[in-house]
């Protein structure tokens, strides 16, 4: 990475008393790092609304971004830190995250003592701890989200960040780490409306890694899914047919668990998530169909994934994953999605790689809209039928 080093020392005032401040210690210093990813590739979709599609796509393996992060040593084991990070579309230069300049991350905080406290727009702690066990967050085109679970219904690929968030992440205690997020809804007279909170716990020791997480978002269509600059404040912000019918929910709850075990050059992983949309009909959302607007009660999904990745050489990694999702409730007769992810990643250097990823999905039953389910690989245009394939090949460079 190229670094812009900014060195700052005390002595801004020759007389601290005259300036009304105490001079900073001579050892205090700060650094700022500029970093990013540029990624583009060719993508084939077998059924995009009833037609095959070939396209030049952006950020397939790694979502395109640029950012700055900095740290200042405050002494006594404490430091101040910040991160600002924005996404963009490589193919046309547009700002990412629906027009949000620093839509990926934007926070400031303090590190020291028992852990780190940060304030701003941030990743959910539950996603940070459990997400890496999912192929869709790791090697199956996580930038474009093709390999993530249908509709990213459990947010394991961070479709949604958390605005107005206060986060604590602990130090590691013999491999044990824990953390929590709380997002203030900001609604006058109703502290619970639009609020989000998350908890997570992780353990890492030798070849074993384990994590659990919990996230609860109130009025998720606006607080969780409508977290970006140009998202709607009155209509639905949930586009995937997998869960779009549940935009009126009062609460979205996500329970997560994952683990991995490394054996030589192979890494085996498993992820389970339980997603529940409760209080359907509570949140006013314009544009819903009569069927969707009439939903009451709740809808529940259970999602399980098994995956393995193998490092054939120091430069070549291959991966395969299977994901199963079943949902029911709110008038559904039940819906099922089967998904297979295949991926290859070849590093030309530490910073540049070539990748190829193929995703297959099959859907059956009745989806959240109350109609026959169609295959809907995340990040792609939903199919007109039950089956869909997405294949992408491209180049990524990290700096």
mmCIF file of C-alpha atoms in Angstrom, residues 125-134 156 169 175-179 199-205 208-214 255-261 269-273:
data_model
loop_
_atom_site.group_PDB
_atom_site.id
_atom_site.type_symbol
_atom_site.label_atom_id
_atom_site.label_comp_id
_atom_site.label_asym_id
_atom_site.label_seq_id
_atom_site.Cartn_x
_atom_site.Cartn_y
_atom_site.Cartn_z
ATOM 1 C CA UNK A 125 -20.498 -6.381 14.216
ATOM 2 C CA UNK A 126 -22.502 -9.561 13.549
ATOM 3 C CA UNK A 127 -21.468 -9.463 9.875
ATOM 4 C CA UNK A 128 -17.838 -8.731 10.712
ATOM 5 C CA UNK A 129 -17.593 -11.755 13.009
ATOM 6 C CA UNK A 130 -19.674 -14.372 11.130
ATOM 7 C CA UNK A 131 -19.487 -13.131 7.520
ATOM 8 C CA UNK A 132 -15.973 -14.482 6.764
ATOM 9 C CA UNK A 133 -17.245 -18.073 7.129
ATOM 10 C CA UNK A 134 -19.580 -17.557 4.137
ATOM 11 C CA UNK A 156 -23.531 -11.676 5.635
ATOM 12 C CA UNK A 169 -15.066 -4.156 19.891
ATOM 13 C CA UNK A 175 -8.684 -15.967 21.416
ATOM 14 C CA UNK A 176 -12.043 -14.665 22.648
ATOM 15 C CA UNK A 177 -13.381 -11.402 21.181
ATOM 16 C CA UNK A 178 -16.776 -9.740 21.595
ATOM 17 C CA UNK A 179 -18.517 -6.582 20.434
ATOM 18 C CA UNK A 199 -24.080 -8.362 19.328
ATOM 19 C CA UNK A 200 -21.327 -10.812 18.397
ATOM 20 C CA UNK A 201 -18.831 -13.201 19.965
ATOM 21 C CA UNK A 202 -15.875 -14.925 18.293
ATOM 22 C CA UNK A 203 -13.233 -17.479 19.266
ATOM 23 C CA UNK A 204 -10.033 -18.275 17.390
ATOM 24 C CA UNK A 205 -7.438 -20.801 18.487
ATOM 25 C CA UNK A 208 -10.440 -23.544 14.847
ATOM 26 C CA UNK A 209 -12.519 -20.382 14.354
ATOM 27 C CA UNK A 210 -16.059 -19.931 15.712
ATOM 28 C CA UNK A 211 -18.475 -17.001 15.886
ATOM 29 C CA UNK A 212 -22.082 -16.168 16.730
ATOM 30 C CA UNK A 213 -24.020 -12.962 16.079
ATOM 31 C CA UNK A 214 -27.382 -11.316 16.575
ATOM 32 C CA UNK A 255 -29.367 -14.914 14.299
ATOM 33 C CA UNK A 256 -26.013 -16.134 12.983
ATOM 34 C CA UNK A 257 -23.516 -18.891 13.747
ATOM 35 C CA UNK A 258 -20.444 -20.011 11.841
ATOM 36 C CA UNK A 259 -17.189 -21.863 12.126
ATOM 37 C CA UNK A 260 -14.206 -23.086 10.177
ATOM 38 C CA UNK A 261 -11.456 -25.658 10.560
ATOM 39 C CA UNK A 269 -16.510 -23.833 6.917
ATOM 40 C CA UNK A 270 -20.197 -23.859 7.819
ATOM 41 C CA UNK A 271 -22.703 -21.049 8.399
ATOM 42 C CA UNK A 272 -26.255 -21.041 9.745
ATOM 43 C CA UNK A 273 -28.639 -18.090 9.843
#
